[in-house]
XYZ file of C-alpha atoms in Angstrom:
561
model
C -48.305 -48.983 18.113
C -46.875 -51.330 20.504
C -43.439 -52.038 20.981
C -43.626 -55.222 18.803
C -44.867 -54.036 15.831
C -42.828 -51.107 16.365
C -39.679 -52.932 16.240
C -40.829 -55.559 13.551
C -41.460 -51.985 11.020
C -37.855 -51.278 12.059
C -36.481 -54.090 11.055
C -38.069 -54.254 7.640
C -36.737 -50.488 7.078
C -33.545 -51.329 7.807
C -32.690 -55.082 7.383
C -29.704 -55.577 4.542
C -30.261 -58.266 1.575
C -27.273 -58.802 1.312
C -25.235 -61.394 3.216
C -22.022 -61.184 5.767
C -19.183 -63.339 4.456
C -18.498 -66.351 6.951
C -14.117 -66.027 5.849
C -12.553 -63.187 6.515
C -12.118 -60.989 2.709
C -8.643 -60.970 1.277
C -6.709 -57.677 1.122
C -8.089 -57.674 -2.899
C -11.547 -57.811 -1.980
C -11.207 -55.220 0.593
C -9.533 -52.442 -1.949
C -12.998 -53.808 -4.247
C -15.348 -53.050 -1.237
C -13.941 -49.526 -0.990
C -13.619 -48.910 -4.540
C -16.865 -46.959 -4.159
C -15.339 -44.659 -2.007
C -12.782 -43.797 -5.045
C -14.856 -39.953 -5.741
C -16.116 -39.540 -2.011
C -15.064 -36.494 0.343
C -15.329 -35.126 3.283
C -18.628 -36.004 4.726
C -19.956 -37.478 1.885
C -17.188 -40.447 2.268
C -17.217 -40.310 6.370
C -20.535 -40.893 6.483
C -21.158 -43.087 3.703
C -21.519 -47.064 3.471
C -19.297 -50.159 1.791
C -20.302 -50.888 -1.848
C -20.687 -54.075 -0.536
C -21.805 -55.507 2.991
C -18.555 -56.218 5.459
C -18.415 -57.869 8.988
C -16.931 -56.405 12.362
C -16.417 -58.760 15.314
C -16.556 -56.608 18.307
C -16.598 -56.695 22.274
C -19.825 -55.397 23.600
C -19.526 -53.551 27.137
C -23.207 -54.406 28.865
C -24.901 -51.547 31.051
C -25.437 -51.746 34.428
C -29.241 -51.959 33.992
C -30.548 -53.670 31.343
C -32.114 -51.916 28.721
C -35.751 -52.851 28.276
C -35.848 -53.881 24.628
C -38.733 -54.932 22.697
C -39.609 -59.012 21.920
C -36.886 -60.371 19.603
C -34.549 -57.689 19.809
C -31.217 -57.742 21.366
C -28.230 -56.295 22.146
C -26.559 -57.723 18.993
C -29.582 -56.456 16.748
C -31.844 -53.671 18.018
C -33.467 -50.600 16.314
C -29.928 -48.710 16.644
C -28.135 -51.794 15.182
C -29.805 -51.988 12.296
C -30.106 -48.229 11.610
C -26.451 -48.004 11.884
C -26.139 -50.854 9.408
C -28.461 -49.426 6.578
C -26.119 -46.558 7.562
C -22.760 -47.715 6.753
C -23.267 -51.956 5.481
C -21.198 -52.776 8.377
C -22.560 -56.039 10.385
C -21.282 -55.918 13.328
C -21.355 -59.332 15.693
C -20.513 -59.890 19.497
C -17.411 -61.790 20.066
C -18.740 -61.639 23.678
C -20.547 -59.277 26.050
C -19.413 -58.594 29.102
C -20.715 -56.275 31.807
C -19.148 -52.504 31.647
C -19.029 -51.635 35.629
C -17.153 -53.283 37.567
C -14.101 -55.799 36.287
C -16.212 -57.605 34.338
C -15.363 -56.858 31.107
C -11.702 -55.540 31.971
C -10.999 -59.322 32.924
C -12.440 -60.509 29.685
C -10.482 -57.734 27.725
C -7.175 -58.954 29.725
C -7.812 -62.852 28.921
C -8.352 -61.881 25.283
C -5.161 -60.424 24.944
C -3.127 -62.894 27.021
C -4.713 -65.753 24.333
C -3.984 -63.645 21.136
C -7.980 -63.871 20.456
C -8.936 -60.426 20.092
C -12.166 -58.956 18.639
C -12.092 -56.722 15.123
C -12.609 -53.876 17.721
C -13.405 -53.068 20.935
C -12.665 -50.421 23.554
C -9.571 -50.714 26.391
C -8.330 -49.318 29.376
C -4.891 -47.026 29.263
C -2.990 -49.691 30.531
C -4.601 -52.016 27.863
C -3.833 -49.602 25.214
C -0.044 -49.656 26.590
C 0.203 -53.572 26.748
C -1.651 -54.202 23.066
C 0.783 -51.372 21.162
C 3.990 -52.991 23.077
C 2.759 -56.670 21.833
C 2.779 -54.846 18.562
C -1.290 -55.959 18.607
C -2.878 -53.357 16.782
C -3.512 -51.472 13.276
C -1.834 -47.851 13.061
C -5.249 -45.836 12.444
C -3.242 -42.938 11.528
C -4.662 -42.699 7.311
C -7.756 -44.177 8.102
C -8.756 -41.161 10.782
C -7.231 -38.914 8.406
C -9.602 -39.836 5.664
C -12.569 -40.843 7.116
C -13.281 -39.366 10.491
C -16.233 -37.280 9.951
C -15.888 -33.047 10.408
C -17.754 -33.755 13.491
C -15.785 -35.730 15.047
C -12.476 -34.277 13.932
C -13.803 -31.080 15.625
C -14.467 -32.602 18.920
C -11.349 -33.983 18.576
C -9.686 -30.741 18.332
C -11.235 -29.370 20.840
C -8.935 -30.598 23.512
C -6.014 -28.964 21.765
C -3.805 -31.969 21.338
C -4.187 -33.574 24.140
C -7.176 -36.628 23.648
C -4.660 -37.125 20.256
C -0.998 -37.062 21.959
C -2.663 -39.915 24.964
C -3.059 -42.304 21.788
C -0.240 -41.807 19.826
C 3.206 -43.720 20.007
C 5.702 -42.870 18.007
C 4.507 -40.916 15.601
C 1.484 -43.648 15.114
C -2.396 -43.218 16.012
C -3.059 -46.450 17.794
C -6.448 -45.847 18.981
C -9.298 -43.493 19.425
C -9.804 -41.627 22.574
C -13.268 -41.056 24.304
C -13.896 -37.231 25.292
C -14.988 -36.073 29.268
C -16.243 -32.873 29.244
C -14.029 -30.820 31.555
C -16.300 -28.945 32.907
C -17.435 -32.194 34.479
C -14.909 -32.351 36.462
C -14.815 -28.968 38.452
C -16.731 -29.311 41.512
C -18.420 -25.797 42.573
C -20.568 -24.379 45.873
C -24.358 -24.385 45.710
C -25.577 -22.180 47.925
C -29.391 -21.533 48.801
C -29.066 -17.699 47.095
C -32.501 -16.489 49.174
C -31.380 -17.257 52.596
C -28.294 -15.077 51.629
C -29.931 -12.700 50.256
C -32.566 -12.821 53.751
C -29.543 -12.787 56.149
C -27.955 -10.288 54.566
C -24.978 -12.127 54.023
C -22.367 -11.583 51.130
C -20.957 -14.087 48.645
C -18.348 -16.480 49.313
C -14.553 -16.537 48.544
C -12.493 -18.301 51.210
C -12.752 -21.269 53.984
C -13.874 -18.114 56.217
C -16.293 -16.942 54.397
C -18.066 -20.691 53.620
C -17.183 -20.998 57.727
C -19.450 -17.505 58.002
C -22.212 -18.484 56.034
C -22.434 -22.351 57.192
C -22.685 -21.184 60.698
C -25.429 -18.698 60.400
C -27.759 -21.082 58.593
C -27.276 -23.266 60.967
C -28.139 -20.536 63.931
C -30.255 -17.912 61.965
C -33.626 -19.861 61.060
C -33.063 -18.985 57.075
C -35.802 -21.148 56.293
C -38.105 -19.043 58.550
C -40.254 -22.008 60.161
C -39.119 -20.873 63.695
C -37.089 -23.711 64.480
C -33.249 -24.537 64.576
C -33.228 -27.419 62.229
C -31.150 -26.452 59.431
C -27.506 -27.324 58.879
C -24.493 -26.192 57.343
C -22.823 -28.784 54.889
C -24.253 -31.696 54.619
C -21.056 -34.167 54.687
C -22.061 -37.029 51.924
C -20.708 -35.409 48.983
C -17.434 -34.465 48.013
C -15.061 -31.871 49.948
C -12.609 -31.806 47.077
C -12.684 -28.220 46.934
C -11.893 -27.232 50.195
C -8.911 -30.169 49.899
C -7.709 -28.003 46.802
C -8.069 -24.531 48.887
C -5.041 -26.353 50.319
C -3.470 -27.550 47.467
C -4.360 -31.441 48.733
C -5.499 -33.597 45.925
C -6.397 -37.069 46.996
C -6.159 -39.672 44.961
C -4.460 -38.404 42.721
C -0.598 -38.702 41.608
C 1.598 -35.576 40.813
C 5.144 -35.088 41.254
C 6.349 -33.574 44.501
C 9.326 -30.715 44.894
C 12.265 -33.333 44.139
C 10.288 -34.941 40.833
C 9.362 -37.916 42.596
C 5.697 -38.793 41.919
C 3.770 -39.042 45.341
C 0.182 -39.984 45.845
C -1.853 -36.464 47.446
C -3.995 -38.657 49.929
C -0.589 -38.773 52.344
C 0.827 -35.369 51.083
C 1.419 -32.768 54.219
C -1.231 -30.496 52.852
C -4.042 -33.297 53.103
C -3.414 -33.350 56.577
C -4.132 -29.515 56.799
C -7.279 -29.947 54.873
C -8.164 -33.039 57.274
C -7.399 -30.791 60.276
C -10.071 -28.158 59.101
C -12.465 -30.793 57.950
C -12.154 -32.191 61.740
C -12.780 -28.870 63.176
C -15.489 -28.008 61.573
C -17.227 -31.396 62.237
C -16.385 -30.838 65.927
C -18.158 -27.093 65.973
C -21.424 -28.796 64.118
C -20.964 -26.998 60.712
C -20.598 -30.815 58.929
C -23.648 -32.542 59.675
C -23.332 -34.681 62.772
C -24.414 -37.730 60.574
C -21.728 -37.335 58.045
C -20.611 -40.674 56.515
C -23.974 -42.386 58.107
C -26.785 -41.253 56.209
C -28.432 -44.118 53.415
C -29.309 -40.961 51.449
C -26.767 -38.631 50.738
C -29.282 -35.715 49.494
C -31.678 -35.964 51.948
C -30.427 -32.764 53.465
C -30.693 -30.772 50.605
C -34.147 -32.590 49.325
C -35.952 -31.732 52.308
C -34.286 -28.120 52.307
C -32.656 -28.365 55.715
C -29.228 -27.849 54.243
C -28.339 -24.537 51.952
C -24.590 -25.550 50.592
C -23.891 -28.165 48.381
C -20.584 -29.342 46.657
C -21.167 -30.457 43.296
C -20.656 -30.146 39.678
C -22.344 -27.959 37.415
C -25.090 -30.641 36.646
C -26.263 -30.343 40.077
C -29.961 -29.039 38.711
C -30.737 -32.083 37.362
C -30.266 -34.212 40.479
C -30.256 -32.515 44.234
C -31.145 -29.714 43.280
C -34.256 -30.171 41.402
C -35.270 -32.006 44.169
C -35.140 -29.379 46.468
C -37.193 -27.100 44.390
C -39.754 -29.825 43.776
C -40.321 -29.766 47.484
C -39.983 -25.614 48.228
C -40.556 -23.466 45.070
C -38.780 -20.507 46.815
C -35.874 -21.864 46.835
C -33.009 -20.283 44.518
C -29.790 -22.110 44.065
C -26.771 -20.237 42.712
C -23.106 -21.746 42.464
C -20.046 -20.150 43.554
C -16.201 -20.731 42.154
C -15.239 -21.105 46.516
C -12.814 -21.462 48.405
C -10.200 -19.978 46.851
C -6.823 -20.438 48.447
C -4.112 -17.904 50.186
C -3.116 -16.655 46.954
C -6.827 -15.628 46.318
C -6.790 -18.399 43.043
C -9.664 -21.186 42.689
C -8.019 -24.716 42.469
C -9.739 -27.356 40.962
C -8.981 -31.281 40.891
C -9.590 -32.394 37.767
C -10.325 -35.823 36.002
C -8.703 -36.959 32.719
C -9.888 -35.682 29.531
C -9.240 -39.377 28.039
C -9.636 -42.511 30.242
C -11.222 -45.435 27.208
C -9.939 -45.987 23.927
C -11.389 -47.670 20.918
C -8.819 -49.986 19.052
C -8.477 -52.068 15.947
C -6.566 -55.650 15.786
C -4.003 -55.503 13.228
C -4.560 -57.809 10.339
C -8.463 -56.463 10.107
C -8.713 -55.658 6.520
C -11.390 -52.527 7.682
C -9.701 -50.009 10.186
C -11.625 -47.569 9.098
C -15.149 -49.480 9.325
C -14.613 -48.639 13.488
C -13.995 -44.797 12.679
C -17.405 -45.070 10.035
C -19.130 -46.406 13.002
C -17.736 -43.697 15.243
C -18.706 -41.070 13.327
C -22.758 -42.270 12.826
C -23.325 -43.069 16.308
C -21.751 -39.559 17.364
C -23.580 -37.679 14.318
C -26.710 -39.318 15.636
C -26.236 -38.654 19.411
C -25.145 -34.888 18.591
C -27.307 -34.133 15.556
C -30.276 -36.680 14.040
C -31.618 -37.453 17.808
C -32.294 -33.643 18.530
C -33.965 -33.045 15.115
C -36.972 -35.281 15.743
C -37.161 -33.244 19.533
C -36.903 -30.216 17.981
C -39.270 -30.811 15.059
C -37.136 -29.953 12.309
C -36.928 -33.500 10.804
C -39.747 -35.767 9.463
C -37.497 -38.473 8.795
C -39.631 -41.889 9.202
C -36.820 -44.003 10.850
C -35.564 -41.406 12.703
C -38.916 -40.832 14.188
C -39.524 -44.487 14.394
C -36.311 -44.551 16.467
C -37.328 -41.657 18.854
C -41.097 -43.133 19.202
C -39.061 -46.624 20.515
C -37.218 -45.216 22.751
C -39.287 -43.479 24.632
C -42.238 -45.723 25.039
C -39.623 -48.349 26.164
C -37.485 -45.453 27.899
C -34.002 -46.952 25.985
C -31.275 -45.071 26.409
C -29.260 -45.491 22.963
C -25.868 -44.911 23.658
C -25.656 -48.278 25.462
C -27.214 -50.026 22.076
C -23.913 -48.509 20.172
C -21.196 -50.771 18.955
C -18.575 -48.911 21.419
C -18.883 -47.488 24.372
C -17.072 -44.310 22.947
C -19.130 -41.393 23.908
C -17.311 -38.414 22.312
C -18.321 -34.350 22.969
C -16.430 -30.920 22.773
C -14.039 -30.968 25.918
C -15.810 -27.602 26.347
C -18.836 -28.635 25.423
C -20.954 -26.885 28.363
C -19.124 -23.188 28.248
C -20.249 -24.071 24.399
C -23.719 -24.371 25.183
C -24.204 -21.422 27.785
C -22.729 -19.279 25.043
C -24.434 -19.986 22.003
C -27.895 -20.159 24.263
C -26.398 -16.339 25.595
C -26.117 -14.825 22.181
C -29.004 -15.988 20.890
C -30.760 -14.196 24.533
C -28.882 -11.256 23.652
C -30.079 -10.922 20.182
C -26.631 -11.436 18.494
C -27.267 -14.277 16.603
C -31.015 -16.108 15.678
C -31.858 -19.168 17.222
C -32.427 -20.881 13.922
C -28.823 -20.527 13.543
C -28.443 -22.960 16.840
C -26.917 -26.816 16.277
C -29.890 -28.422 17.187
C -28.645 -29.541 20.631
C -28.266 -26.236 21.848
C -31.685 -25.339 20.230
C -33.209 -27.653 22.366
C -31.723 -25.625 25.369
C -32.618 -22.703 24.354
C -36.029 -23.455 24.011
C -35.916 -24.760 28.034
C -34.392 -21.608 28.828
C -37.963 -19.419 27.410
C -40.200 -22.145 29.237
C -38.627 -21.622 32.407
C -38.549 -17.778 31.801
C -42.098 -17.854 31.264
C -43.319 -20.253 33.582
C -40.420 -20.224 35.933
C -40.161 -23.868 37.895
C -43.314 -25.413 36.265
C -41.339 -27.402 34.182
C -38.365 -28.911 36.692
C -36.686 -30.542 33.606
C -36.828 -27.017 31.700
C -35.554 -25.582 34.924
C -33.430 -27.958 35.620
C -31.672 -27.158 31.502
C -31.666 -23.751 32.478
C -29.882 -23.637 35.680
C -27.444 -26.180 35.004
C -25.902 -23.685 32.178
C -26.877 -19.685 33.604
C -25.490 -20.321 36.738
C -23.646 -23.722 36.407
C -21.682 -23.764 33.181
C -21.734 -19.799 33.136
C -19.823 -19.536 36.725
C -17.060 -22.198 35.049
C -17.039 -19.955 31.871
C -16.366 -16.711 33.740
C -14.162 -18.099 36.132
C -10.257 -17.866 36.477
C -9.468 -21.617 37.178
C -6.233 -23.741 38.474
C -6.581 -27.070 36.276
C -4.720 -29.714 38.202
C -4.566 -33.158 36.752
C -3.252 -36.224 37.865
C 0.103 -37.518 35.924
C -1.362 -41.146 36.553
C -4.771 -42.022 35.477
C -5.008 -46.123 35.899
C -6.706 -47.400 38.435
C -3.484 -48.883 41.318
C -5.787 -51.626 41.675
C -3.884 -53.132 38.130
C -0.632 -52.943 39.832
C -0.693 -54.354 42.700
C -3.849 -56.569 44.666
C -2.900 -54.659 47.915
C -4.043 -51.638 46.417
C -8.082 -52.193 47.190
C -6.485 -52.418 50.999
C -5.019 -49.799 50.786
C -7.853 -47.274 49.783
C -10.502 -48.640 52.167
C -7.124 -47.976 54.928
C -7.167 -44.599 53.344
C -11.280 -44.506 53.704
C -11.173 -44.995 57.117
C -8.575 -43.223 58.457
C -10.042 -40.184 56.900
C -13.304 -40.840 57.997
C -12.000 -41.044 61.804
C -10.010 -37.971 61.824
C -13.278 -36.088 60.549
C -15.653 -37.644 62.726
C -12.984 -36.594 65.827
C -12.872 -40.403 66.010
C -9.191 -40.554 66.074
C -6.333 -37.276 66.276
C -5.410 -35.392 63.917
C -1.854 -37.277 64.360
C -2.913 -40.602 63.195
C -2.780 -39.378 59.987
C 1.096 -39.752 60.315
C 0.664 -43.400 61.155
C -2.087 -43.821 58.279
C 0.991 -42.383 55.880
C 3.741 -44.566 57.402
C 1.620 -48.197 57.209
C 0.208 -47.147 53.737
C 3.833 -46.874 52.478
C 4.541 -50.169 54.253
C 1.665 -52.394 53.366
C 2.722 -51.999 49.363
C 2.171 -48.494 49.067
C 5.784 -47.438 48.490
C 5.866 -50.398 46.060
C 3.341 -49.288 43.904
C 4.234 -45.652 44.074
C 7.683 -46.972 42.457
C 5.729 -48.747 40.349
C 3.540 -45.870 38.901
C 7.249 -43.692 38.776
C 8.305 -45.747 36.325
C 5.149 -45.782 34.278
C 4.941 -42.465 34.089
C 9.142 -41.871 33.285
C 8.260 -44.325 30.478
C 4.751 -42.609 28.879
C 7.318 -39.145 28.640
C 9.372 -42.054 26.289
C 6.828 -43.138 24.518
């Protein structure tokens, strides 16, 4: 079936007869379009649909690639559009479309809020969120989460303890809804080729000595056994946050110092001891000598002339699968290293909210954006992996799953919001449920089919181990990714200030590529370890003291909030 007819059978599955009203419905005909909702709980009433057909006028966030849609269909109606309609009688429209990366669509949101013209609904930055509840902008959402968010989503929700809930709520009101990172996103562990260890006899890692140790003897020891010295020790394109951390420097990010004054950790003393151990190692040949100059950052560990890597716990599915693609032998295991003096594993972490899904007040339908919310999430976490797994027939669902992947669509950027909402610890989640199941304490039957569809990678690659690089690639990422974050005693450490600077102050994009630079050149040996104290005193004095007072009173005000 091409992708033509394909989508023209979708639309007559799911197209509505009934019409969107061209006025906006009084508060009367509003309580008549729920009225059908009168007997409905729980699920039953999250993920139901309006008695009668309602309109949402919304601000679509574009992808950075296009998706490659089928003739006729769009990013307004699509296969996912109209599903989601039939869903819930919700037609939703684009007030505009504006590109997601970039400023693009932060500049639109801004405009729309200076000019009072805001969509039904649409997603925002923090500082957005902050400016729209202070103009008094937006519907309380409080009740309508309460009754209709889905179990699902409530769970997910709850997941973080507190804390996606207490970023969105000011005084005592629920002004928007939160998007979820996964934390374990955020922690940033050693990859280490395990069989040239193992070969060279040497033992795991725990401190800057020890990744010193082993970083120097792959470099001198021939642990790829071709009789030449052409391997390296760190490659120096990816990040070096944890041996920053090891020090208790976190760049770029905001925390308060000893006196309660908030102070950016890029110019903190202990990012200068980091720096000075970054430099020295560059200057005995552990960092690759073409660190910040290679196009491709994981060429290194591709062609399987480098054996450490710093990177998250999805690591199999990029790099790393790479490497094995090119040398089967090849075993990658991840290490919680370095630790610091006090023996403890410190990791920089991201925010657990950073996008926010809002509601203009005077929409008669708050809850129509939470009904959406909870179908696109049910569908992303449930109804997709049932057609995978085989345990659902379902036509459209099937139709859905046959359109994306002949026209390799990615869904989530067909949704109405750019919202994407999982367990906060949604990948110890998975590496436990797949463990039980391995250890006979539960049946997999009794899996949520995403973590059935793990499970079954996990038997292909233990059958057939690294035939199937994606099953391998499953595998890895959660028995000796998610599983070393799991079993790990971790030092959270998140920044106080999540905006970008950049809204604060213009001087601010100066100011990082100053930051870029300087960095760079102590590393490189390009400049002394001493210019960092000159970096520190002219970022202060070309606006970074400004802003820094700036952020202090942001942050004095959230604690108000």
């Amino acid at each position: 079936m091409n992708m033509k007819h394909l989508s023209i059978l979708l639309t007559s599955m799911l197209t509505l007869s009934a019409c969107c009203p061209h006025q906006p419905p009084s508060c009367a005909d509003a309580i008549n379009r729920l009225c059908s909702d009168a007997n409905a709980k729980g699920e039953e009433l999250s993920l139901g649909k309006y008695k009668e057909p309602i309109t949402m006028k919304i601000a679509f966030s574009l992808p950075n690639e296009p998706s490659k849609l089928a003739q006729g269909d769009t990013y307004e109606d699509n296969p996912w559009s109209r599903y989601f309609e039939g869903k819930t009688n919700i037609k939703v429209l684009h007030s505009w479309q504006a590109m997601g990366e970039g400023n693009a669509y932060r500049q639109k949101v801004d405009e729309a809020i200076a000019a009072n013209d805001l969509p039904d609904a649409f997603t925002v930055n923090r500082q957005q969120l902050r400016t729209l509840v202070e103009k008094d902008m937006l519907v309380d959402l409080s009740e309508a989460y309460s009754k209709y968010a889905s179990p699902l989503v409530k769970e997910m929700y709850d997941s973080t303890h507190g804390v996606a809930m207490k970023d969105v709520t000011f005084r005592g009101k629920l002004m928007a809804l939160p998007n979820i990172e996964v934390e374990a996103d955020s922690v940033l562990l050693t990859w280490i080729r395990q069989d040239w260890l193992d070969k060279l006899q040497l033992s795991s890692p725990q401190t800057l000595i020890d990744l010193e140790k082993i970083a120097k003897a792959f470099i001198e020891q021939d642990p790829d056994g071709n009789g030449k010295q052409d391997t390296i020790g760190m490659p120096g394109d990816h990040s070096f946050t944890p041996v920053f951390a090891a020090y208790h420097s976190f760049p770029k990010s905001w925390r308060r110092d000893r006196n309660g004054q908030m102070q950016y950790g890029s110019i903190a003393p202990e990012t200068k001891e980091a720096l000075a151990k970054l430099a020295a190692w560059y200057k005995e040949g552990i960092i690759d000598s073409d660190f910040g100059l290679r196009k491709e950052p994981n060429e290194l560990i591709i062609a399987n002339k480098a054996g450490i890597l710093i990177g998250s716990w999805l690591a199999p599915y990029g790099p790393l699968k790479a490497s094995i693609k090119s040398d089967t032998t090849a075993e990658w295991r991840a290490y919680t290293t370095p630790l610091d003096n006090e023996g403890k594993f410190v990791s920089q972490m991201d925010p657990i909210t950073n996008r926010y899904l809002v509601v203009k007040k005077g929409y008669p339908y708050p809850e129509a954006a939470i009904r959406l919310l909870n179908q696109f999430t049910q569908y992303e976490r449930v109804d997709s992996y049932l057609t995978t797994t085989g345990n659902d027939q379902n036509t459209t669902l099937q139709l859905l799953k046959s359109y994306r992947e002949t026209n390799n669509v990615q869904p989530r950027y067909l949704y109405p919001f750019d919202l994407p909402l999982d367990y906060v610890d949604s990948a110890g989640r998975a590496y436990k449920a797949v463990k039980n199941v391995l250890e006979g304490k539960i049946l997999a039957e009794k899996l949520p089919p995403p973590y059935l569809s793990l499970y079954k990678n996990v038997l292909l690659d233990q059958e057939n181990p690294k035939k199937n690089l994606d099953a391998w690639a499953s595998a890895q990422a959660r028995q000796h990714g998610a599983s070393v974050i799991v079993q790990a005693s971790i030092e959270r450490i998140y920044s106080e200030f999540s905006d970008s600077a950049a809204t604060i102050d213009p001087r601010w994009t100066h100011l990082e590529s100053m930051e870029h630079d300087a960095f760079l050149n102590i590393i490189r040996g390009n400049a002394p370890l001493d210019s960092f104290d000159h970096f520190v005193q002219q970022w202060k004095e070309q606006g970074g003291e400004t802003i820094t007072q700036e952020i202090q009173k942001r942050v004095e005000r959230k604690f108000m909030k």
